[in-house]
Tab-separated table of C-alpha atoms and ligand atoms in Angstrom:
chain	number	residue	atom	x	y	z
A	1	UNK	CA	169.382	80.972	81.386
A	2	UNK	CA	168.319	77.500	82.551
A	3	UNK	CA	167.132	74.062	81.552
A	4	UNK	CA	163.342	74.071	82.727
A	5	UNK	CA	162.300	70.367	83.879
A	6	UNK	CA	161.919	69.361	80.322
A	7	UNK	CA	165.216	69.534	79.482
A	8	UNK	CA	164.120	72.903	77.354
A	9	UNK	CA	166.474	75.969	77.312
A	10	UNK	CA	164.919	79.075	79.396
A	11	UNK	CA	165.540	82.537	78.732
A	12	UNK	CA	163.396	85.407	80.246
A	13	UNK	CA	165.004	88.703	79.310
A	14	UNK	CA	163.656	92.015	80.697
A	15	UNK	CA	162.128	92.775	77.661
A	16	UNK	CA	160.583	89.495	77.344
A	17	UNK	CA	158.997	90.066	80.989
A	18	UNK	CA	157.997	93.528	80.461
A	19	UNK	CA	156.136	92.273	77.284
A	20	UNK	CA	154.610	89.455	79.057
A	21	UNK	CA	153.538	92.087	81.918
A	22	UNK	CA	151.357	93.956	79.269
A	23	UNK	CA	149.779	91.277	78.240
A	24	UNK	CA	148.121	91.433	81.635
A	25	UNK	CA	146.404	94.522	80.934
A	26	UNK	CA	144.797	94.851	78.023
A	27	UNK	CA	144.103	98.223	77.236
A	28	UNK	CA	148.174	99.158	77.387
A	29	UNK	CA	149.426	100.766	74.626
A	30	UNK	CA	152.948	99.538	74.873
A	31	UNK	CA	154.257	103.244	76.051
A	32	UNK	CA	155.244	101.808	79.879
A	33	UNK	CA	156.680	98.685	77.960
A	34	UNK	CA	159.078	100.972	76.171
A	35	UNK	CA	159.942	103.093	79.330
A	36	UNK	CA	160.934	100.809	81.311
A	37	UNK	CA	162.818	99.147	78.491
A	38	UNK	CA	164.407	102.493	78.226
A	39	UNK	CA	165.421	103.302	81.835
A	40	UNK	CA	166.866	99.205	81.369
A	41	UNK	CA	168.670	100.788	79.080
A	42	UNK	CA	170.157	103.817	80.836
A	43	UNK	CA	171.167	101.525	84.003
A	44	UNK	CA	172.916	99.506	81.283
A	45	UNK	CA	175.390	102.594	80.694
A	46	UNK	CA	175.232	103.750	84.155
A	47	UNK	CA	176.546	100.736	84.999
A	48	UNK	CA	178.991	100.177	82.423
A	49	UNK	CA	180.681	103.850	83.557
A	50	UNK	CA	180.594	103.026	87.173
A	51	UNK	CA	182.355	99.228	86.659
A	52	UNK	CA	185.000	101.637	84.911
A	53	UNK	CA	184.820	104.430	87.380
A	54	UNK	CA	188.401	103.843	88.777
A	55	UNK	CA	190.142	103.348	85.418
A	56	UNK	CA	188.881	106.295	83.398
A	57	UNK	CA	188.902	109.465	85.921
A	58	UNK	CA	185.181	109.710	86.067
A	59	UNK	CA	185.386	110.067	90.320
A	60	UNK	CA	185.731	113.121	91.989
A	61	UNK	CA	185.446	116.739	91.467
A	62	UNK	CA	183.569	117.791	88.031
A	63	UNK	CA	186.061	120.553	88.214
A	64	UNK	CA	188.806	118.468	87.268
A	65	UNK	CA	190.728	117.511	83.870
A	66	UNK	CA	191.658	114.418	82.193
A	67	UNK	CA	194.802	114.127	80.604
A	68	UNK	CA	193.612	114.827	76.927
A	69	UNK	CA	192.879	118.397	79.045
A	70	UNK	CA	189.165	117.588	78.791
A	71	UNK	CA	186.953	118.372	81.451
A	72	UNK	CA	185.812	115.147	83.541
A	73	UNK	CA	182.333	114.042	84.192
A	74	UNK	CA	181.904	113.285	87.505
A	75	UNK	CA	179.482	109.820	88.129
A	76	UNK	CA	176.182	111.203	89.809
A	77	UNK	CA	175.996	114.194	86.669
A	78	UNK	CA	176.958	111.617	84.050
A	79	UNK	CA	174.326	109.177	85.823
A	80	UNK	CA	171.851	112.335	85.537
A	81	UNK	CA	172.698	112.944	82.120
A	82	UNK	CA	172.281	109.666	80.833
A	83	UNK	CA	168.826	109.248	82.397
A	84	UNK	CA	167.342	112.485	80.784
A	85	UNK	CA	168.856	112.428	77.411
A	86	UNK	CA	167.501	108.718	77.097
A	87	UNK	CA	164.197	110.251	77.474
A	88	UNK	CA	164.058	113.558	76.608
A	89	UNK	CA	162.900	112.493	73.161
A	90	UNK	CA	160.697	109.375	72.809
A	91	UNK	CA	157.508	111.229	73.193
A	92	UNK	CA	156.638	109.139	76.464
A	93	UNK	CA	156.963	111.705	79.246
A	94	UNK	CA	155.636	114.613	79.535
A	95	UNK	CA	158.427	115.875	82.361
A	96	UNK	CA	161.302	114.847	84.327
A	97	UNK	CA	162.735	115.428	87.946
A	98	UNK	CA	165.561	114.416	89.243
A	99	UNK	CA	167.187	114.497	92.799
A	100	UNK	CA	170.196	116.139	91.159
A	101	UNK	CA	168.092	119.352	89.984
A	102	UNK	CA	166.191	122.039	92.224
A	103	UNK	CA	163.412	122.172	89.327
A	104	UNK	CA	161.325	120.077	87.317
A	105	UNK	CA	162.748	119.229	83.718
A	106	UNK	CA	160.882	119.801	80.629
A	107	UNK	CA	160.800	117.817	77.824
A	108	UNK	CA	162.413	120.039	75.311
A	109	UNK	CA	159.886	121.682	73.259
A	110	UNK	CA	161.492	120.273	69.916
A	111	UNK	CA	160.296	117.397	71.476
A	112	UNK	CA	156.530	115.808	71.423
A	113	UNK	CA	155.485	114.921	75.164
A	114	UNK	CA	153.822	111.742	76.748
A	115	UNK	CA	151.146	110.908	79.640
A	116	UNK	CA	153.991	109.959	81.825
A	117	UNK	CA	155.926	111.394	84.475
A	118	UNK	CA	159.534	110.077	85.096
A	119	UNK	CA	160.963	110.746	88.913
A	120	UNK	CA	164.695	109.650	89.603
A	121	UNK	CA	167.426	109.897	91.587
A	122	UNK	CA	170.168	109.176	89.175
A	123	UNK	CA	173.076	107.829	91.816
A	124	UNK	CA	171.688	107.450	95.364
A	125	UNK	CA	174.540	106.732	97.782
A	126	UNK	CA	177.061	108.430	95.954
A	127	UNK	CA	179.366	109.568	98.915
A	128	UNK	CA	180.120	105.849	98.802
A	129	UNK	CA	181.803	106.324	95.050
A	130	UNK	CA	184.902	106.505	96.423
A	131	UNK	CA	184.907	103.971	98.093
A	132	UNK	CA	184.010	101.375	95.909
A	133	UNK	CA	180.652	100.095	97.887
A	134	UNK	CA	177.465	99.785	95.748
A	135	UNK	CA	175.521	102.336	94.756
A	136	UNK	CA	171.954	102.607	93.021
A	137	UNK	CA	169.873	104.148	90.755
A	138	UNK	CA	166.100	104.816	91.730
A	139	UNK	CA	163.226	105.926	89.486
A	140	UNK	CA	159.720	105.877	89.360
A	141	UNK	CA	156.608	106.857	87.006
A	142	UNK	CA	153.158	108.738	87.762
A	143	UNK	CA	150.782	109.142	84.968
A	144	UNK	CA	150.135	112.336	84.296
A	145	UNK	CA	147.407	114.644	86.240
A	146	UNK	CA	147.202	117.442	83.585
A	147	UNK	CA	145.665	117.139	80.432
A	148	UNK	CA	148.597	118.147	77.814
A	149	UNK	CA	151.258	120.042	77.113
A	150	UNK	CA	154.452	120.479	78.726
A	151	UNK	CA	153.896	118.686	82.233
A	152	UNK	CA	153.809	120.598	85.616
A	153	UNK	CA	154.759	120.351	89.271
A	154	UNK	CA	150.833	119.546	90.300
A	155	UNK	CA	152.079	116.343	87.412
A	156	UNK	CA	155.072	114.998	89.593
A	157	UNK	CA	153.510	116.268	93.164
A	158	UNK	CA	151.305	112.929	93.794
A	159	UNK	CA	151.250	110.761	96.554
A	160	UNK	CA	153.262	107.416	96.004
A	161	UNK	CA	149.909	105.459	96.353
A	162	UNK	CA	149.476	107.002	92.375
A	163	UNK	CA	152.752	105.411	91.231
A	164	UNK	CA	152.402	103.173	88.231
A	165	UNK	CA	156.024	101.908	87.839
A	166	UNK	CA	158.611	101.991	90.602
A	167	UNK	CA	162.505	100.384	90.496
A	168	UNK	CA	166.022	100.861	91.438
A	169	UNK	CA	169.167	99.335	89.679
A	170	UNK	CA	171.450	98.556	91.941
A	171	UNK	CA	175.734	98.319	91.066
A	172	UNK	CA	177.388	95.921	93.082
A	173	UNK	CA	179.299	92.656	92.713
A	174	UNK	CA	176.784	92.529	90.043
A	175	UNK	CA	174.367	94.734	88.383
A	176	UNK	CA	170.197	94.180	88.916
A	177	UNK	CA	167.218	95.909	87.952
A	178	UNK	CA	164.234	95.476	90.051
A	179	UNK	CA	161.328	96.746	89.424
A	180	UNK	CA	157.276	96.848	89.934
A	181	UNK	CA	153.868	97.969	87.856
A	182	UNK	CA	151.986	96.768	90.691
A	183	UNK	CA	151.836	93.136	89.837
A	184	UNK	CA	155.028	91.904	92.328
A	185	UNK	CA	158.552	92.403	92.169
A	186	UNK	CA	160.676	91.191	89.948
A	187	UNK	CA	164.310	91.067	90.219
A	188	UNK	CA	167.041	90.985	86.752
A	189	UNK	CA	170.575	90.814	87.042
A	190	UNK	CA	172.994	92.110	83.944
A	191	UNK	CA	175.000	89.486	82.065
A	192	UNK	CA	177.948	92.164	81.149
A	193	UNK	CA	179.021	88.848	78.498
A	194	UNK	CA	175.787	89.623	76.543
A	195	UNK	CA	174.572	93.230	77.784
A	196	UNK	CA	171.029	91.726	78.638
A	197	UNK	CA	168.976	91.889	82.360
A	198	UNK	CA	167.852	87.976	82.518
A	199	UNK	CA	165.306	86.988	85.249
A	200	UNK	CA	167.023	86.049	88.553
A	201	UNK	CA	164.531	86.744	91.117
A	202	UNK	CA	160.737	86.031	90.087
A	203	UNK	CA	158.014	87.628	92.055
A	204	UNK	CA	160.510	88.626	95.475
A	205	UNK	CA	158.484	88.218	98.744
A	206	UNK	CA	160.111	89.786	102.084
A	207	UNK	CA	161.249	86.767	103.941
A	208	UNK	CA	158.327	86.629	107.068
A	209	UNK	CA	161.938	85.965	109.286
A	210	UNK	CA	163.733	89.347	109.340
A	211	UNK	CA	167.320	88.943	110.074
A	212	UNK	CA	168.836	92.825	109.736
A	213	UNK	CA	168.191	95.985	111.029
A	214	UNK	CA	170.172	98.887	109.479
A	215	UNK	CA	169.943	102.621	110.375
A	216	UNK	CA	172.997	104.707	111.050
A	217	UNK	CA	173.403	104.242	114.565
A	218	UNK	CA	176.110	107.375	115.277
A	219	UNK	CA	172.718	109.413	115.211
A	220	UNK	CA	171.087	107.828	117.732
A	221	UNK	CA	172.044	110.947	120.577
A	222	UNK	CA	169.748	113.200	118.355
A	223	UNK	CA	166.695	110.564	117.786
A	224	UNK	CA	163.838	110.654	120.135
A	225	UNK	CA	162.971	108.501	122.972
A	226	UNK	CA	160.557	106.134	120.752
A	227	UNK	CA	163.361	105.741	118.118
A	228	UNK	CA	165.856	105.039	120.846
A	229	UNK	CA	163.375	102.548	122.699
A	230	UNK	CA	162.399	100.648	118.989
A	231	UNK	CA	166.114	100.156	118.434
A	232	UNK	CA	166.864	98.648	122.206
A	233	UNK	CA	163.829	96.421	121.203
A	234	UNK	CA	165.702	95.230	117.947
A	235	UNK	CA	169.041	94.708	119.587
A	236	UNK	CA	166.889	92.085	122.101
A	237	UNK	CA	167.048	94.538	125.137
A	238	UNK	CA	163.568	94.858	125.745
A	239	UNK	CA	161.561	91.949	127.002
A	240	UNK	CA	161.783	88.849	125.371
A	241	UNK	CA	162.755	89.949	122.006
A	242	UNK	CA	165.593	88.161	119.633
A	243	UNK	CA	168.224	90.217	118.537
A	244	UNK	CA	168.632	91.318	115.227
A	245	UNK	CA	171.637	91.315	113.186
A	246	UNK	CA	172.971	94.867	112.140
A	247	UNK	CA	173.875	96.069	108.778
A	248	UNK	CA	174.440	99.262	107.136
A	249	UNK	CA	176.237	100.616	104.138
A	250	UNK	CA	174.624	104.205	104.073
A	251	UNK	CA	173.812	103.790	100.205
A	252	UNK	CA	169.847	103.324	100.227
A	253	UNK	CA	169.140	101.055	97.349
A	254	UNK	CA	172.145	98.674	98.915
A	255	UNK	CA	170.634	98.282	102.147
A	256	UNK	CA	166.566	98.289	100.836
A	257	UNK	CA	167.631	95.623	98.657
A	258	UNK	CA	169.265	93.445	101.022
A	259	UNK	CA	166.759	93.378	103.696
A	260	UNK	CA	164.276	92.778	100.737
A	261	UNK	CA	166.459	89.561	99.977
A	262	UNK	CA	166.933	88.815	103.636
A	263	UNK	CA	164.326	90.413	105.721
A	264	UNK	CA	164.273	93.013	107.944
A	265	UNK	CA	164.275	96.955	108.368
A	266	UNK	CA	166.114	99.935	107.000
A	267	UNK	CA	164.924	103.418	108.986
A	268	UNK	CA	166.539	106.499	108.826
A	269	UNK	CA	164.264	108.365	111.113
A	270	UNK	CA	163.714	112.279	112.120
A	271	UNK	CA	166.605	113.224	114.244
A	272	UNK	CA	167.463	116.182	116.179
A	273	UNK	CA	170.704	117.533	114.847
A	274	UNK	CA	169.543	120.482	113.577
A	275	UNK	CA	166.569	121.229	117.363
A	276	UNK	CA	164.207	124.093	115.088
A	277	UNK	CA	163.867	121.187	111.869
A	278	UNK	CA	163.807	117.508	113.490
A	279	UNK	CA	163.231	116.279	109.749
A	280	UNK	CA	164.263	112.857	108.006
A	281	UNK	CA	166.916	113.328	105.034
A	282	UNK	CA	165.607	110.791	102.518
A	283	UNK	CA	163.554	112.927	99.465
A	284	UNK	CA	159.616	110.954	99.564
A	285	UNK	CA	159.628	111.697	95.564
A	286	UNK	CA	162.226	110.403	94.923
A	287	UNK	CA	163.748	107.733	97.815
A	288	UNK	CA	160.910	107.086	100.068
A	289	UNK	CA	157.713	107.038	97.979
A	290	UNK	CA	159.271	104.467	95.200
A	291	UNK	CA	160.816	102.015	97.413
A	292	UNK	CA	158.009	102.326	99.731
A	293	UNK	CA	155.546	100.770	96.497
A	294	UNK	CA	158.142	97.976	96.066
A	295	UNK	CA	158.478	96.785	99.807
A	296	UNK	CA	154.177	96.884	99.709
A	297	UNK	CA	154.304	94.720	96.546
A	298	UNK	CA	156.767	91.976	98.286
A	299	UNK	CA	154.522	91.709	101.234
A	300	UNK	CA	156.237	94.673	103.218
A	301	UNK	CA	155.213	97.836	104.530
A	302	UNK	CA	156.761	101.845	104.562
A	303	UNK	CA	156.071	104.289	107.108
A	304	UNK	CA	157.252	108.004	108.446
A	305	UNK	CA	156.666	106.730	112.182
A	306	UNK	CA	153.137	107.917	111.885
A	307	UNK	CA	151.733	106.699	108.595
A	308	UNK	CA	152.028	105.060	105.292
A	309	UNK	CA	153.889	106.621	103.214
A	310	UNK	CA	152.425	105.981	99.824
A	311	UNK	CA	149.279	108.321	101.616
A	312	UNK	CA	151.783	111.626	102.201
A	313	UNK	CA	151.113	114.227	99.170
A	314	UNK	CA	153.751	115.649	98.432
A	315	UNK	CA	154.492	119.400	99.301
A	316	UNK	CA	157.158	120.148	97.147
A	317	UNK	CA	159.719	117.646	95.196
A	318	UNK	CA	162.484	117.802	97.252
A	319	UNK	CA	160.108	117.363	100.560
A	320	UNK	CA	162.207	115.077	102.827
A	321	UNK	CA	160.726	112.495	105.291
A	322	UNK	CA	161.502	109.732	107.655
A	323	UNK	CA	161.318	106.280	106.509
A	324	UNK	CA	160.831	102.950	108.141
A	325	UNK	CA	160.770	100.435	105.964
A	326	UNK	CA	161.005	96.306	105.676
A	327	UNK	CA	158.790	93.444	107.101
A	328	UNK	CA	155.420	94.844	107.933
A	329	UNK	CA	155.509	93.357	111.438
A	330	UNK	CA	158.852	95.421	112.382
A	331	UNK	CA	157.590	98.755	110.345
A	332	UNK	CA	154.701	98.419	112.916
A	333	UNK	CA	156.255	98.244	116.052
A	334	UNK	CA	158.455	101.177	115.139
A	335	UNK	CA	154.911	102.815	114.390
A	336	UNK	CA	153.637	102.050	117.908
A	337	UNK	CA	157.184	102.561	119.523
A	338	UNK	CA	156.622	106.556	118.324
A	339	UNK	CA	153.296	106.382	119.539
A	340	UNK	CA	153.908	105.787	123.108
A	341	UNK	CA	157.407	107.494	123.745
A	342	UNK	CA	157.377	109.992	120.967
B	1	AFP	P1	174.549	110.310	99.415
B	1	AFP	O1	173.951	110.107	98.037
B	1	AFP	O2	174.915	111.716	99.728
B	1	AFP	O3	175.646	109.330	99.705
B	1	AFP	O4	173.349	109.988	100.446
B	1	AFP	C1	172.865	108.694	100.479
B	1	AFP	C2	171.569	108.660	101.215
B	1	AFP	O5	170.667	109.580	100.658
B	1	AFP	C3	170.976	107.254	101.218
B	1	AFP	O6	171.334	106.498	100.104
B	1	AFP	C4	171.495	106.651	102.490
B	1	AFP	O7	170.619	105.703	103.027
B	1	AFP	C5	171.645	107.827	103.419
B	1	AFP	O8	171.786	108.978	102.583
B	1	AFP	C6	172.871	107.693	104.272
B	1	AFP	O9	172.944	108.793	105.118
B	1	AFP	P2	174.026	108.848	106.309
B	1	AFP	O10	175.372	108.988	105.642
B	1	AFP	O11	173.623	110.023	107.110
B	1	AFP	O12	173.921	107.558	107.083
């Protein structure tokens, strides 16, 4: 909220954006207005349980009891939970997955279906719960592939390049929603004093001066020699280069969203732990693909090391990939780092 030049009193709530959004394409029938006013909604209680996380028992095992005896929700499940039942009913989606499920999730047949597809990954970060360092919420929406009917894996199994709505919410010092339909990125933050997301950060470009790298360097004995060369060439040991600054919490939608604000470049690349499956760990559905359409829409870029990643098609949902992501410039040396050393 803030006095424009005119001395006139300026309010842009999300819902005001999101309606101002659709006015921009004309044929929209409001459904994706309503969505995303609905997943607003869910990161409203999400973070409303998590600011409250140490008072009323909700961390730790889902085993465990309160003292009224009654059994205690742990965060990521009640994070899950509130995402699906919030739109299990509207009549918008047609299915659900989640990061916290092995399968797809119907829309229960009480329930009438939608042309959408809803991907999430209800609390990303969440061995960082405990320890009271911000955590995230990441979703993202395909339009449906099949016809009608109760929607199907071929429905959620599209490459990120298909997306029609990505975002995260991210619960910090303060909660924000940011979010794209392909026309920029737009940033909200909650005011808990009214329970609204106002407009904070308008149409968020990567800064063209990177200042962070962040990967979790303790891997670094199991990455291969490109990796190892790429981050030598960010610390400024290789030629002529500046060094960057280093940052890492090891909670995704933390540090994506600060090298958005600050530029730079998160990567958590293929490593050898495990010498038979040199995979990444991030999920493309559901990490990866979404963040990956964001970066694109604020100027950046998102690759595996080899190629974009809003091209991969997806294999299955819980397909895991490496992802370097930030300021196109730096996403592209990593690219050409991998090509010459591997
Ligand atoms: P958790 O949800 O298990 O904390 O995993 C978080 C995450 O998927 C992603 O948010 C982080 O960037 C990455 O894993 C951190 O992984 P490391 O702990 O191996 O650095």
């Amino acid at each position: 909220m803030f006095l424009d030049s005119q001395g006139k009193l300026r309010v842009m709530t999300i819902e005001r954006h999101i309606l101002e959004e659709q006015k921009i394409h004309p044929d929209a029938t409001g459904t994706l207005t309503n969505l995303l006013y609905d997943l607003a909604l869910a990161g409203k209680f999400i973070a409303s349980n998590t600011a409250r996380a140490g008072l009323v028992e909700i961390l730790g095992s889902t085993e465990d009891y309160n003292v009224q005896g009654e059994q205690v929700m742990k965060l990521d499940r009640l994070a899950d939970q509130t995402i699906y039942r919030l739109n299990d009913h509207t009549g918008r989606l047609a299915a659900m997955a989640s990061e916290e499920h092995a399968d797809l999730l119907p829309i229960p047949p009480r329930h009438p279906t939608g042309k959408y597809i809803l991907l999430y990954d209800p609390l990303d970060g969440s061995s960082n719960i405990d320890y009271n360092t911000s955590i995230g919420t990441i979703f993202s929406v395909f339009r449906r592939v099949t016809e009608s009917g109760p929607g199907t894996l071929e429905d959620c199994l599209q490459p990120g390049s298909e997306l029609v709505v990505a975002g995260y919410l991210v619960y910090s010092v303060s909660t924000m929603l940011v979010y794209t339909t392909g026309s920029g990125v737009h940033g909200f933050t909650l005011d808990p004093s009214v329970g609204e997301f106002l407009l904070t950060h308008p149409n968020i470009r990567i800064p063209d001066k990177p200042k962070y790298y962040s990967t979790n360097q303790g891997n670094q004995k199991y990455w291969s020699q490109g990796v190892q060369e790429y981050t030598r060439s960010l610390q400024g040991l290789e030629g002529n280069d500046k060094s960057l600054s280093a940052r890492y919490i090891g909670s995704l939608v933390g540090d994506f969203h600060r090298n958005l604000l600050a530029g730079g470049i998160f990567y958590y690349p293929a490593d050898y732990k495990d010498p038979k499956k040199p995979t990444g760990k991030l999920r493309l559905l559901y990490e990866a693909a979404p963040l990956a359409f964001i970066a694109e829409q604020a100027g950046g870029y998102a690759s595996d090391g080899f190629q974009r990643i809003l091209d991969i098609q997806p294999a299955s949902l819980h397909q895991r990939t490496p992802l370097f992501i930030g300021n196109r410039e730096l996403v592209e040396k990593a690219e050409e780092y991998i090509k010459k050393f591997g």
